[in-house]
Amino acid sequence: MNRLEGKVAIVTGAGQGLGLAVSRLFAEEGAKVVGTGRHVEKVERAFAAVLEEHPEFEMVAMQHEISKRDEWERVIEDTVARFGKVDILVNNASVTSGKYLMDIDEDSFMNVMKINVVGELFGIQTIAPYFEKNGGGSIVNVNSIGSMVSGDADGWDPAYSASKGAARSLTRHAAFQLSGKGIRVNSVFPGPIETPMLRESLQNDPAIAARVEANNPLPPHISTAEHIAQGVLFLASDESATMCGAEVVIDCGHVVI
């Protein structure tokens, strides 16, 4: 506990899944958390449920379109106005196209790139001068093993994988160029994450369960959002103080098969 005591964190895409798990874990560890989302009502509802259980947490929701630079400026300014500073940025928000290679149209492809790559770029560019002025900070980018492998028999969403490949390269450049300013930039690379729909499929379809087990050999074969959040916490905390440009893969062994 208290691994982030006194820290202030911005977490994008905080209304559900991994973003919500990270926000909750950070609050448990003592951080003040600003969770952002395109649809702020979703973040507000999610945070309200957490705060009902833990009224001592300090969690605030903010509307945020990450592909707009001025929105980044506003979120950072509002966070500093509310909590006095920012120490951590978690670039978690992303989208998929839901389409296979030959079905992707230009608009769908460019929308994925705009949010997953340009949005991350704007976040880094906007927070970096603030971190430099205030003695440093930690940026954790949520990537995907989709940037490392082409997938199983069904393949990955190529637009999503391409965007995460670009974001992977962007992270390495940012880590190199910002390290001398006391700014650490690292990434987590989740594999498949358990969802209610996936859990139901695994329980009801032995063929899907067998394929998931074969493709992800380390039990329990599928990570939860909480598993991934622990990796984000480590990279955000002072425990990883000498890590920069690191790629932490959390995938039940998928990339090693």
C-alpha atoms as an extended CHARMM CRD file, in Angstrom:
* protein
*
       257  EXT
         1         1  MET       CA              0.0000000000        0.0000000000        0.0000000000  PROA      1               0.0000000000
         2         2  ASN       CA              0.9150000000        3.6790000000       -0.3990000000  PROA      2               0.0000000000
         3         3  ARG       CA              3.2840000000        3.0350000000       -3.3130000000  PROA      3               0.0000000000
         4         4  LEU       CA              1.9520000000        6.2360000000       -4.9230000000  PROA      4               0.0000000000
         5         5  GLU       CA              1.4150000000        8.2690000000       -1.7610000000  PROA      5               0.0000000000
         6         6  GLY       CA              1.3600000000       11.9840000000       -2.5890000000  PROA      6               0.0000000000
         7         7  LYS       CA              1.3220000000       11.4140000000       -6.3580000000  PROA      7               0.0000000000
         8         8  VAL       CA             -1.1910000000       12.8040000000       -8.8490000000  PROA      8               0.0000000000
         9         9  ALA       CA             -2.0140000000       10.7370000000      -11.9320000000  PROA      9               0.0000000000
        10        10  ILE       CA             -3.9430000000       11.2690000000      -15.1560000000  PROA      10              0.0000000000
        11        11  VAL       CA             -5.3810000000        8.0690000000      -16.6520000000  PROA      11              0.0000000000
        12        12  THR       CA             -7.0400000000        8.1820000000      -20.0790000000  PROA      12              0.0000000000
        13        13  GLY       CA             -9.8350000000        5.8250000000      -21.0390000000  PROA      13              0.0000000000
        14        14  ALA       CA            -10.7640000000        5.4170000000      -17.3780000000  PROA      14              0.0000000000
        15        15  GLY       CA            -14.4370000000        4.5310000000      -17.7070000000  PROA      15              0.0000000000
        16        16  GLN       CA            -14.0720000000        0.7760000000      -17.9590000000  PROA      16              0.0000000000
        17        17  GLY       CA            -11.7290000000       -2.1810000000      -18.2360000000  PROA      17              0.0000000000
        18        18  LEU       CA             -8.0360000000       -1.5540000000      -17.7830000000  PROA      18              0.0000000000
        19        19  GLY       CA             -8.3460000000        2.2180000000      -17.3680000000  PROA      19              0.0000000000
        20        20  LEU       CA            -10.7880000000        1.7810000000      -14.4990000000  PROA      20              0.0000000000
        21        21  ALA       CA             -8.6550000000       -0.9590000000      -12.9210000000  PROA      21              0.0000000000
        22        22  VAL       CA             -5.5750000000        1.2840000000      -13.0860000000  PROA      22              0.0000000000
        23        23  SER       CA             -7.4780000000        4.2440000000      -11.6260000000  PROA      23              0.0000000000
        24        24  ARG       CA             -8.7770000000        2.1770000000       -8.7280000000  PROA      24              0.0000000000
        25        25  LEU       CA             -5.3960000000        0.5910000000       -7.9970000000  PROA      25              0.0000000000
        26        26  PHE       CA             -3.6420000000        3.9600000000       -8.0930000000  PROA      26              0.0000000000
        27        27  ALA       CA             -6.1840000000        5.3590000000       -5.6250000000  PROA      27              0.0000000000
        28        28  GLU       CA             -5.6780000000        2.3270000000       -3.3720000000  PROA      28              0.0000000000
        29        29  GLU       CA             -1.9530000000        3.0770000000       -3.4270000000  PROA      29              0.0000000000
        30        30  GLY       CA             -2.4460000000        6.6690000000       -2.3020000000  PROA      30              0.0000000000
        31        31  ALA       CA             -2.5830000000        8.6290000000       -5.5700000000  PROA      31              0.0000000000
        32        32  LYS       CA             -5.0370000000       11.3420000000       -6.4700000000  PROA      32              0.0000000000
        33        33  VAL       CA             -6.5080000000       10.2480000000       -9.8060000000  PROA      33              0.0000000000
        34        34  VAL       CA             -7.9610000000       12.1890000000      -12.7140000000  PROA      34              0.0000000000
        35        35  GLY       CA             -9.6760000000        9.7320000000      -15.0320000000  PROA      35              0.0000000000
        36        36  THR       CA            -10.5710000000       10.9780000000      -18.4830000000  PROA      36              0.0000000000
        37        37  GLY       CA            -12.8350000000        9.7970000000      -21.2460000000  PROA      37              0.0000000000
        38        38  ARG       CA            -14.5540000000       10.9680000000      -24.3960000000  PROA      38              0.0000000000
        39        39  HSD       CA            -17.8850000000       10.2570000000      -22.6940000000  PROA      39              0.0000000000
        40        40  VAL       CA            -17.3140000000       11.7110000000      -19.2350000000  PROA      40              0.0000000000
        41        41  GLU       CA            -20.6300000000       10.3810000000      -17.8890000000  PROA      41              0.0000000000
        42        42  LYS       CA            -19.2820000000        6.8470000000      -18.2300000000  PROA      42              0.0000000000
        43        43  VAL       CA            -16.1930000000        7.7170000000      -16.1870000000  PROA      43              0.0000000000
        44        44  GLU       CA            -18.3250000000        9.5230000000      -13.6040000000  PROA      44              0.0000000000
        45        45  ARG       CA            -20.5550000000        6.4670000000      -13.1340000000  PROA      45              0.0000000000
        46        46  ALA       CA            -17.5840000000        4.1200000000      -12.8500000000  PROA      46              0.0000000000
        47        47  PHE       CA            -15.8020000000        6.3570000000      -10.3500000000  PROA      47              0.0000000000
        48        48  ALA       CA            -18.9970000000        6.8980000000       -8.3400000000  PROA      48              0.0000000000
        49        49  ALA       CA            -19.2790000000        3.1420000000       -7.8410000000  PROA      49              0.0000000000
        50        50  VAL       CA            -15.6960000000        2.9790000000       -6.5660000000  PROA      50              0.0000000000
        51        51  LEU       CA            -16.1480000000        6.0150000000       -4.3190000000  PROA      51              0.0000000000
        52        52  GLU       CA            -19.3140000000        4.5640000000       -2.8180000000  PROA      52              0.0000000000
        53        53  GLU       CA            -17.2000000000        1.6630000000       -1.5980000000  PROA      53              0.0000000000
        54        54  HSD       CA            -14.1320000000        3.7940000000       -0.7850000000  PROA      54              0.0000000000
        55        55  PRO       CA            -15.1740000000        7.3860000000       -0.0060000000  PROA      55              0.0000000000
        56        56  GLU       CA            -11.6260000000        8.1330000000        1.1310000000  PROA      56              0.0000000000
        57        57  PHE       CA            -10.2850000000        7.8420000000       -2.4270000000  PROA      57              0.0000000000
        58        58  GLU       CA             -9.6520000000       11.0360000000       -4.4140000000  PROA      58              0.0000000000
        59        59  MET       CA            -10.8710000000       10.3290000000       -7.9530000000  PROA      59              0.0000000000
        60        60  VAL       CA            -12.1580000000       12.9220000000      -10.4150000000  PROA      60              0.0000000000
        61        61  ALA       CA            -13.6050000000       12.4110000000      -13.9090000000  PROA      61              0.0000000000
        62        62  MET       CA            -12.8790000000       14.7970000000      -16.7860000000  PROA      62              0.0000000000
        63        63  GLN       CA            -14.1300000000       14.9070000000      -20.3630000000  PROA      63              0.0000000000
        64        64  HSD       CA            -11.2780000000       14.4410000000      -22.8130000000  PROA      64              0.0000000000
        65        65  GLU       CA            -10.9260000000       13.9370000000      -26.5660000000  PROA      65              0.0000000000
        66        66  ILE       CA             -7.3250000000       12.7450000000      -26.7150000000  PROA      66              0.0000000000
        67        67  SER       CA             -6.8710000000       13.4430000000      -30.4360000000  PROA      67              0.0000000000
        68        68  LYS       CA             -7.2180000000       17.2040000000      -29.8070000000  PROA      68              0.0000000000
        69        69  ARG       CA             -4.1700000000       19.0360000000      -28.4760000000  PROA      69              0.0000000000
        70        70  ASP       CA             -6.1810000000       21.7800000000      -26.7600000000  PROA      70              0.0000000000
        71        71  GLU       CA             -8.0820000000       19.1300000000      -24.8070000000  PROA      71              0.0000000000
        72        72  TRP       CA             -4.7890000000       17.8510000000      -23.4310000000  PROA      72              0.0000000000
        73        73  GLU       CA             -3.8190000000       21.3680000000      -22.3970000000  PROA      73              0.0000000000
        74        74  ARG       CA             -7.1390000000       21.8280000000      -20.6120000000  PROA      74              0.0000000000
        75        75  VAL       CA             -6.9810000000       18.4930000000      -18.7690000000  PROA      75              0.0000000000
        76        76  ILE       CA             -3.4550000000       19.1530000000      -17.5040000000  PROA      76              0.0000000000
        77        77  GLU       CA             -4.3350000000       22.7140000000      -16.4600000000  PROA      77              0.0000000000
        78        78  ASP       CA             -7.4980000000       21.5400000000      -14.6780000000  PROA      78              0.0000000000
        79        79  THR       CA             -5.6180000000       18.7370000000      -12.9280000000  PROA      79              0.0000000000
        80        80  VAL       CA             -2.9730000000       21.1380000000      -11.6240000000  PROA      80              0.0000000000
        81        81  ALA       CA             -5.6990000000       23.5620000000      -10.5370000000  PROA      81              0.0000000000
        82        82  ARG       CA             -7.4960000000       20.7680000000       -8.6650000000  PROA      82              0.0000000000
        83        83  PHE       CA             -4.5910000000       18.8710000000       -7.1110000000  PROA      83              0.0000000000
        84        84  GLY       CA             -1.6100000000       21.2210000000       -7.4300000000  PROA      84              0.0000000000
        85        85  LYS       CA              0.5350000000       19.0920000000       -9.7380000000  PROA      85              0.0000000000
        86        86  VAL       CA              0.8060000000       16.0540000000      -12.0380000000  PROA      86              0.0000000000
        87        87  ASP       CA              3.3360000000       13.2510000000      -11.5160000000  PROA      87              0.0000000000
        88        88  ILE       CA              2.0810000000       10.4220000000      -13.7340000000  PROA      88              0.0000000000
        89        89  LEU       CA              0.4080000000       10.0940000000      -17.1260000000  PROA      89              0.0000000000
        90        90  VAL       CA             -1.0690000000        6.7790000000      -18.2380000000  PROA      90              0.0000000000
        91        91  ASN       CA             -1.9130000000        6.7510000000      -21.9530000000  PROA      91              0.0000000000
        92        92  ASN       CA             -4.4890000000        3.9680000000      -21.9190000000  PROA      92              0.0000000000
        93        93  ALA       CA             -7.3270000000        5.0950000000      -24.2050000000  PROA      93              0.0000000000
        94        94  SER       CA             -7.4770000000        3.3850000000      -27.5970000000  PROA      94              0.0000000000
        95        95  VAL       CA             -9.9070000000        2.1130000000      -30.2170000000  PROA      95              0.0000000000
        96        96  THR       CA            -10.0770000000       -0.7270000000      -32.7300000000  PROA      96              0.0000000000
        97        97  SER       CA            -11.5200000000       -0.9340000000      -36.2330000000  PROA      97              0.0000000000
        98        98  GLY       CA            -13.0430000000       -4.3870000000      -35.7760000000  PROA      98              0.0000000000
        99        99  LYS       CA            -12.1380000000       -5.2030000000      -39.3810000000  PROA      99              0.0000000000
       100       100  TYR       CA             -9.8830000000       -7.6620000000      -41.1580000000  PROA      100             0.0000000000
       101       101  LEU       CA             -7.1380000000       -6.5830000000      -43.5520000000  PROA      101             0.0000000000
       102       102  MET       CA             -9.1010000000       -6.5960000000      -46.8080000000  PROA      102             0.0000000000
       103       103  ASP       CA            -12.1570000000       -4.9710000000      -45.2310000000  PROA      103             0.0000000000
       104       104  ILE       CA            -10.5030000000       -1.8980000000      -43.7310000000  PROA      104             0.0000000000
       105       105  ASP       CA            -11.5140000000        1.3920000000      -45.3540000000  PROA      105             0.0000000000
       106       106  GLU       CA             -9.4340000000        4.5510000000      -45.1940000000  PROA      106             0.0000000000
       107       107  ASP       CA            -11.6830000000        6.3420000000      -42.7110000000  PROA      107             0.0000000000
       108       108  SER       CA            -11.6360000000        3.4370000000      -40.2610000000  PROA      108             0.0000000000
       109       109  PHE       CA             -7.8710000000        3.0480000000      -40.5230000000  PROA      109             0.0000000000
       110       110  MET       CA             -7.1610000000        6.7500000000      -40.0730000000  PROA      110             0.0000000000
       111       111  ASN       CA             -9.5330000000        7.0240000000      -37.1070000000  PROA      111             0.0000000000
       112       112  VAL       CA             -7.6210000000        4.2850000000      -35.2860000000  PROA      112             0.0000000000
       113       113  MET       CA             -4.2950000000        5.9580000000      -36.0470000000  PROA      113             0.0000000000
       114       114  LYS       CA             -5.6070000000        9.3810000000      -35.0030000000  PROA      114             0.0000000000
       115       115  ILE       CA             -6.6790000000        8.1930000000      -31.5680000000  PROA      115             0.0000000000
       116       116  ASN       CA             -4.0830000000        5.5200000000      -30.7970000000  PROA      116             0.0000000000
       117       117  VAL       CA             -1.0110000000        7.3010000000      -32.1690000000  PROA      117             0.0000000000
       118       118  VAL       CA             -1.7370000000       11.0130000000      -32.5490000000  PROA      118             0.0000000000
       119       119  GLY       CA             -3.5850000000       11.0880000000      -29.2260000000  PROA      119             0.0000000000
       120       120  GLU       CA             -0.6190000000        9.5120000000      -27.4760000000  PROA      120             0.0000000000
       121       121  LEU       CA              1.7790000000       11.9000000000      -29.2370000000  PROA      121             0.0000000000
       122       122  PHE       CA             -0.2220000000       14.9340000000      -28.1040000000  PROA      122             0.0000000000
       123       123  GLY       CA             -0.2750000000       13.6300000000      -24.5500000000  PROA      123             0.0000000000
       124       124  ILE       CA              3.4880000000       13.1980000000      -24.4550000000  PROA      124             0.0000000000
       125       125  GLN       CA              4.1450000000       16.5560000000      -26.1150000000  PROA      125             0.0000000000
       126       126  THR       CA              1.8140000000       18.3970000000      -23.7530000000  PROA      126             0.0000000000
       127       127  ILE       CA              2.8900000000       16.8330000000      -20.4540000000  PROA      127             0.0000000000
       128       128  ALA       CA              6.6480000000       16.7750000000      -21.1580000000  PROA      128             0.0000000000
       129       129  PRO       CA              7.2880000000       20.5440000000      -20.7200000000  PROA      129             0.0000000000
       130       130  TYR       CA              5.3400000000       20.4770000000      -17.4570000000  PROA      130             0.0000000000
       131       131  PHE       CA              7.3040000000       17.4670000000      -16.1760000000  PROA      131             0.0000000000
       132       132  GLU       CA             10.6190000000       19.0390000000      -17.2040000000  PROA      132             0.0000000000
       133       133  LYS       CA              9.7770000000       22.2770000000      -15.4090000000  PROA      133             0.0000000000
       134       134  ASN       CA              8.7910000000       20.3960000000      -12.2550000000  PROA      134             0.0000000000
       135       135  GLY       CA             11.6680000000       17.9580000000      -11.9450000000  PROA      135             0.0000000000
       136       136  GLY       CA             10.4550000000       14.9670000000      -13.9220000000  PROA      136             0.0000000000
       137       137  GLY       CA              7.5980000000       12.5140000000      -14.1450000000  PROA      137             0.0000000000
       138       138  SER       CA              6.4970000000        9.1000000000      -15.3500000000  PROA      138             0.0000000000
       139       139  ILE       CA              4.6230000000        8.3060000000      -18.5730000000  PROA      139             0.0000000000
       140       140  VAL       CA              3.2200000000        4.8010000000      -19.0060000000  PROA      140             0.0000000000
       141       141  ASN       CA              1.8710000000        3.9200000000      -22.4410000000  PROA      141             0.0000000000
       142       142  VAL       CA             -0.4770000000        0.9610000000      -22.7450000000  PROA      142             0.0000000000
       143       143  ASN       CA              0.5190000000       -0.8860000000      -25.9030000000  PROA      143             0.0000000000
       144       144  SER       CA             -0.4340000000       -4.4320000000      -26.9770000000  PROA      144             0.0000000000
       145       145  ILE       CA              1.1920000000       -7.6850000000      -28.0130000000  PROA      145             0.0000000000
       146       146  GLY       CA             -0.6360000000       -6.9940000000      -31.2700000000  PROA      146             0.0000000000
       147       147  SER       CA              2.3440000000       -4.7700000000      -32.1080000000  PROA      147             0.0000000000
       148       148  MET       CA              4.6580000000       -7.7910000000      -31.7300000000  PROA      148             0.0000000000
       149       149  VAL       CA              2.7870000000      -10.7020000000      -33.3130000000  PROA      149             0.0000000000
       150       150  SER       CA              0.3040000000      -11.1660000000      -36.1440000000  PROA      150             0.0000000000
       151       151  GLY       CA             -2.1730000000      -13.1670000000      -34.0780000000  PROA      151             0.0000000000
       152       152  ASP       CA             -3.6240000000      -16.6570000000      -34.1450000000  PROA      152             0.0000000000
       153       153  ALA       CA             -5.6660000000      -18.2630000000      -36.9120000000  PROA      153             0.0000000000
       154       154  ASP       CA             -8.1720000000      -15.4090000000      -36.8550000000  PROA      154             0.0000000000
       155       155  GLY       CA             -5.5190000000      -12.6900000000      -37.0170000000  PROA      155             0.0000000000
       156       156  TRP       CA             -5.4940000000       -9.3810000000      -35.1670000000  PROA      156             0.0000000000
       157       157  ASP       CA             -7.2430000000       -6.1880000000      -36.2100000000  PROA      157             0.0000000000
       158       158  PRO       CA             -4.5240000000       -4.9040000000      -38.6130000000  PROA      158             0.0000000000
       159       159  ALA       CA             -5.4050000000       -1.2320000000      -38.0920000000  PROA      159             0.0000000000
       160       160  TYR       CA             -5.1200000000       -1.6390000000      -34.3230000000  PROA      160             0.0000000000
       161       161  SER       CA             -1.8800000000       -3.6070000000      -34.5940000000  PROA      161             0.0000000000
       162       162  ALA       CA             -0.3910000000       -1.0440000000      -36.9920000000  PROA      162             0.0000000000
       163       163  SER       CA             -1.3100000000        1.7720000000      -34.6190000000  PROA      163             0.0000000000
       164       164  LYS       CA              0.2900000000       -0.0300000000      -31.6950000000  PROA      164             0.0000000000
       165       165  GLY       CA              3.4110000000       -0.6730000000      -33.7690000000  PROA      165             0.0000000000
       166       166  ALA       CA              3.6510000000        3.0500000000      -34.4320000000  PROA      166             0.0000000000
       167       167  ALA       CA              2.9920000000        3.8150000000      -30.7580000000  PROA      167             0.0000000000
       168       168  ARG       CA              5.7260000000        1.3630000000      -29.7770000000  PROA      168             0.0000000000
       169       169  SER       CA              8.2480000000        3.2520000000      -31.9050000000  PROA      169             0.0000000000
       170       170  LEU       CA              6.9450000000        6.5940000000      -30.6280000000  PROA      170             0.0000000000
       171       171  THR       CA              7.4660000000        5.4310000000      -27.0520000000  PROA      171             0.0000000000
       172       172  ARG       CA             11.0740000000        4.4660000000      -27.7070000000  PROA      172             0.0000000000
       173       173  HSD       CA             11.8110000000        7.8530000000      -29.2870000000  PROA      173             0.0000000000
       174       174  ALA       CA             10.1190000000        9.6400000000      -26.3910000000  PROA      174             0.0000000000
       175       175  ALA       CA             12.0150000000        7.5630000000      -23.8330000000  PROA      175             0.0000000000
       176       176  PHE       CA             15.3290000000        8.4620000000      -25.4590000000  PROA      176             0.0000000000
       177       177  GLN       CA             14.6410000000       12.1460000000      -26.0430000000  PROA      177             0.0000000000
       178       178  LEU       CA             13.0440000000       12.8520000000      -22.6510000000  PROA      178             0.0000000000
       179       179  SER       CA             15.2100000000       10.7260000000      -20.3610000000  PROA      179             0.0000000000
       180       180  GLY       CA             17.7870000000       13.4910000000      -19.8960000000  PROA      180             0.0000000000
       181       181  LYS       CA             15.0120000000       15.7250000000      -18.5780000000  PROA      181             0.0000000000
       182       182  GLY       CA             14.0830000000       13.3530000000      -15.7800000000  PROA      182             0.0000000000
       183       183  ILE       CA             11.0610000000       11.9870000000      -17.6240000000  PROA      183             0.0000000000
       184       184  ARG       CA             10.6260000000        8.2190000000      -17.7450000000  PROA      184             0.0000000000
       185       185  VAL       CA              8.5930000000        6.7320000000      -20.6130000000  PROA      185             0.0000000000
       186       186  ASN       CA              7.7600000000        3.0200000000      -20.4810000000  PROA      186             0.0000000000
       187       187  SER       CA              5.1320000000        0.6530000000      -21.8630000000  PROA      187             0.0000000000
       188       188  VAL       CA              3.0590000000       -2.3400000000      -20.8640000000  PROA      188             0.0000000000
       189       189  PHE       CA              2.0810000000       -4.8740000000      -23.5170000000  PROA      189             0.0000000000
       190       190  PRO       CA             -1.0600000000       -6.7770000000      -22.5050000000  PROA      190             0.0000000000
       191       191  GLY       CA             -2.1590000000       -9.9660000000      -24.1520000000  PROA      191             0.0000000000
       192       192  PRO       CA             -5.8360000000      -10.9820000000      -24.1890000000  PROA      192             0.0000000000
       193       193  ILE       CA             -7.6930000000       -9.5320000000      -21.2070000000  PROA      193             0.0000000000
       194       194  GLU       CA            -10.5970000000      -11.3240000000      -19.5740000000  PROA      194             0.0000000000
       195       195  THR       CA            -14.0290000000       -9.8430000000      -20.2280000000  PROA      195             0.0000000000
       196       196  PRO       CA            -17.4930000000      -11.1920000000      -19.3220000000  PROA      196             0.0000000000
       197       197  MET       CA            -18.0560000000      -12.1370000000      -22.9830000000  PROA      197             0.0000000000
       198       198  LEU       CA            -14.7400000000      -13.9880000000      -23.2400000000  PROA      198             0.0000000000
       199       199  ARG       CA            -15.3280000000      -15.7310000000      -19.9050000000  PROA      199             0.0000000000
       200       200  GLU       CA            -18.7100000000      -16.9800000000      -21.1280000000  PROA      200             0.0000000000
       201       201  SER       CA            -17.1740000000      -18.2120000000      -24.3930000000  PROA      201             0.0000000000
       202       202  LEU       CA            -14.4710000000      -20.1290000000      -22.5210000000  PROA      202             0.0000000000
       203       203  GLN       CA            -17.0630000000      -21.7810000000      -20.3050000000  PROA      203             0.0000000000
       204       204  ASN       CA            -19.4530000000      -22.7140000000      -23.1060000000  PROA      204             0.0000000000
       205       205  ASP       CA            -17.1720000000      -23.5710000000      -26.0400000000  PROA      205             0.0000000000
       206       206  PRO       CA            -14.4570000000      -26.1980000000      -25.4390000000  PROA      206             0.0000000000
       207       207  ALA       CA            -12.8320000000      -25.4230000000      -28.8040000000  PROA      207             0.0000000000
       208       208  ILE       CA            -12.3200000000      -21.7640000000      -27.8870000000  PROA      208             0.0000000000
       209       209  ALA       CA            -11.0480000000      -22.7380000000      -24.4440000000  PROA      209             0.0000000000
       210       210  ALA       CA             -8.5390000000      -25.1770000000      -25.9770000000  PROA      210             0.0000000000
       211       211  ARG       CA             -7.2780000000      -22.5820000000      -28.4460000000  PROA      211             0.0000000000
       212       212  VAL       CA             -6.8800000000      -19.9300000000      -25.7470000000  PROA      212             0.0000000000
       213       213  GLU       CA             -4.9520000000      -22.3800000000      -23.5700000000  PROA      213             0.0000000000
       214       214  ALA       CA             -2.6700000000      -23.3500000000      -26.4700000000  PROA      214             0.0000000000
       215       215  ASN       CA             -1.9900000000      -19.7420000000      -27.4720000000  PROA      215             0.0000000000
       216       216  ASN       CA             -1.4540000000      -18.5420000000      -23.8930000000  PROA      216             0.0000000000
       217       217  PRO       CA              0.3700000000      -21.4270000000      -22.1800000000  PROA      217             0.0000000000
       218       218  LEU       CA              0.8980000000      -19.9310000000      -18.7170000000  PROA      218             0.0000000000
       219       219  PRO       CA             -2.0810000000      -20.5300000000      -16.3880000000  PROA      219             0.0000000000
       220       220  PRO       CA             -4.5860000000      -18.9480000000      -15.9450000000  PROA      220             0.0000000000
       221       221  HSD       CA             -4.1330000000      -18.4170000000      -19.7410000000  PROA      221             0.0000000000
       222       222  ILE       CA             -5.9610000000      -15.0550000000      -19.7450000000  PROA      222             0.0000000000
       223       223  SER       CA             -4.9310000000      -11.9890000000      -17.7350000000  PROA      223             0.0000000000
       224       224  THR       CA             -7.4270000000       -9.8480000000      -15.8720000000  PROA      224             0.0000000000
       225       225  ALA       CA             -7.4170000000       -6.0680000000      -16.0360000000  PROA      225             0.0000000000
       226       226  GLU       CA             -6.1010000000       -6.1470000000      -12.4750000000  PROA      226             0.0000000000
       227       227  HSD       CA             -3.0670000000       -8.2010000000      -13.5730000000  PROA      227             0.0000000000
       228       228  ILE       CA             -2.1930000000       -5.5800000000      -16.1910000000  PROA      228             0.0000000000
       229       229  ALA       CA             -2.8350000000       -2.7260000000      -13.7620000000  PROA      229             0.0000000000
       230       230  GLN       CA             -0.1310000000       -4.1100000000      -11.4640000000  PROA      230             0.0000000000
       231       231  GLY       CA              2.3840000000       -3.7050000000      -14.3000000000  PROA      231             0.0000000000
       232       232  VAL       CA              1.2400000000       -0.1450000000      -14.9180000000  PROA      232             0.0000000000
       233       233  LEU       CA              1.5700000000        0.5970000000      -11.2010000000  PROA      233             0.0000000000
       234       234  PHE       CA              5.1410000000       -0.6960000000      -11.1290000000  PROA      234             0.0000000000
       235       235  LEU       CA              6.1920000000        1.4780000000      -14.0790000000  PROA      235             0.0000000000
       236       236  ALA       CA              4.4240000000        4.5290000000      -12.6500000000  PROA      236             0.0000000000
       237       237  SER       CA              5.9680000000        4.1450000000       -9.2000000000  PROA      237             0.0000000000
       238       238  ASP       CA              9.4280000000        4.9770000000       -7.9010000000  PROA      238             0.0000000000
       239       239  GLU       CA             10.1480000000        1.2390000000       -7.7880000000  PROA      239             0.0000000000
       240       240  SER       CA             11.0250000000        1.5080000000      -11.4870000000  PROA      240             0.0000000000
       241       241  ALA       CA             13.0280000000        4.7200000000      -11.0250000000  PROA      241             0.0000000000
       242       242  THR       CA             15.8830000000        3.6060000000      -13.3040000000  PROA      242             0.0000000000
       243       243  MET       CA             13.6940000000        2.0850000000      -16.0380000000  PROA      243             0.0000000000
       244       244  CYS       CA             13.1830000000        4.0220000000      -19.2650000000  PROA      244             0.0000000000
       245       245  GLY       CA             12.0340000000        2.6480000000      -22.6080000000  PROA      245             0.0000000000
       246       246  ALA       CA             11.1070000000       -0.6600000000      -20.9640000000  PROA      246             0.0000000000
       247       247  GLU       CA              8.5490000000       -2.9720000000      -22.5530000000  PROA      247             0.0000000000
       248       248  VAL       CA              6.7270000000       -5.0350000000      -19.9280000000  PROA      248             0.0000000000
       249       249  VAL       CA              4.8210000000       -7.8920000000      -21.5610000000  PROA      249             0.0000000000
       250       250  ILE       CA              1.9150000000       -9.3590000000      -19.5600000000  PROA      250             0.0000000000
       251       251  ASP       CA              0.3770000000      -12.0390000000      -21.7540000000  PROA      251             0.0000000000
       252       252  CYS       CA              0.4360000000      -15.5090000000      -20.1400000000  PROA      252             0.0000000000
       253       253  GLY       CA              3.2720000000      -16.4590000000      -22.4920000000  PROA      253             0.0000000000
       254       254  HSD       CA              1.6110000000      -15.6520000000      -25.8220000000  PROA      254             0.0000000000
       255       255  VAL       CA              4.6070000000      -13.9890000000      -27.4890000000  PROA      255             0.0000000000
       256       256  VAL       CA              7.0160000000      -16.8240000000      -26.6350000000  PROA      256             0.0000000000
       257       257  ILE       CA              5.1610000000      -19.6260000000      -28.4260000000  PROA      257             0.0000000000
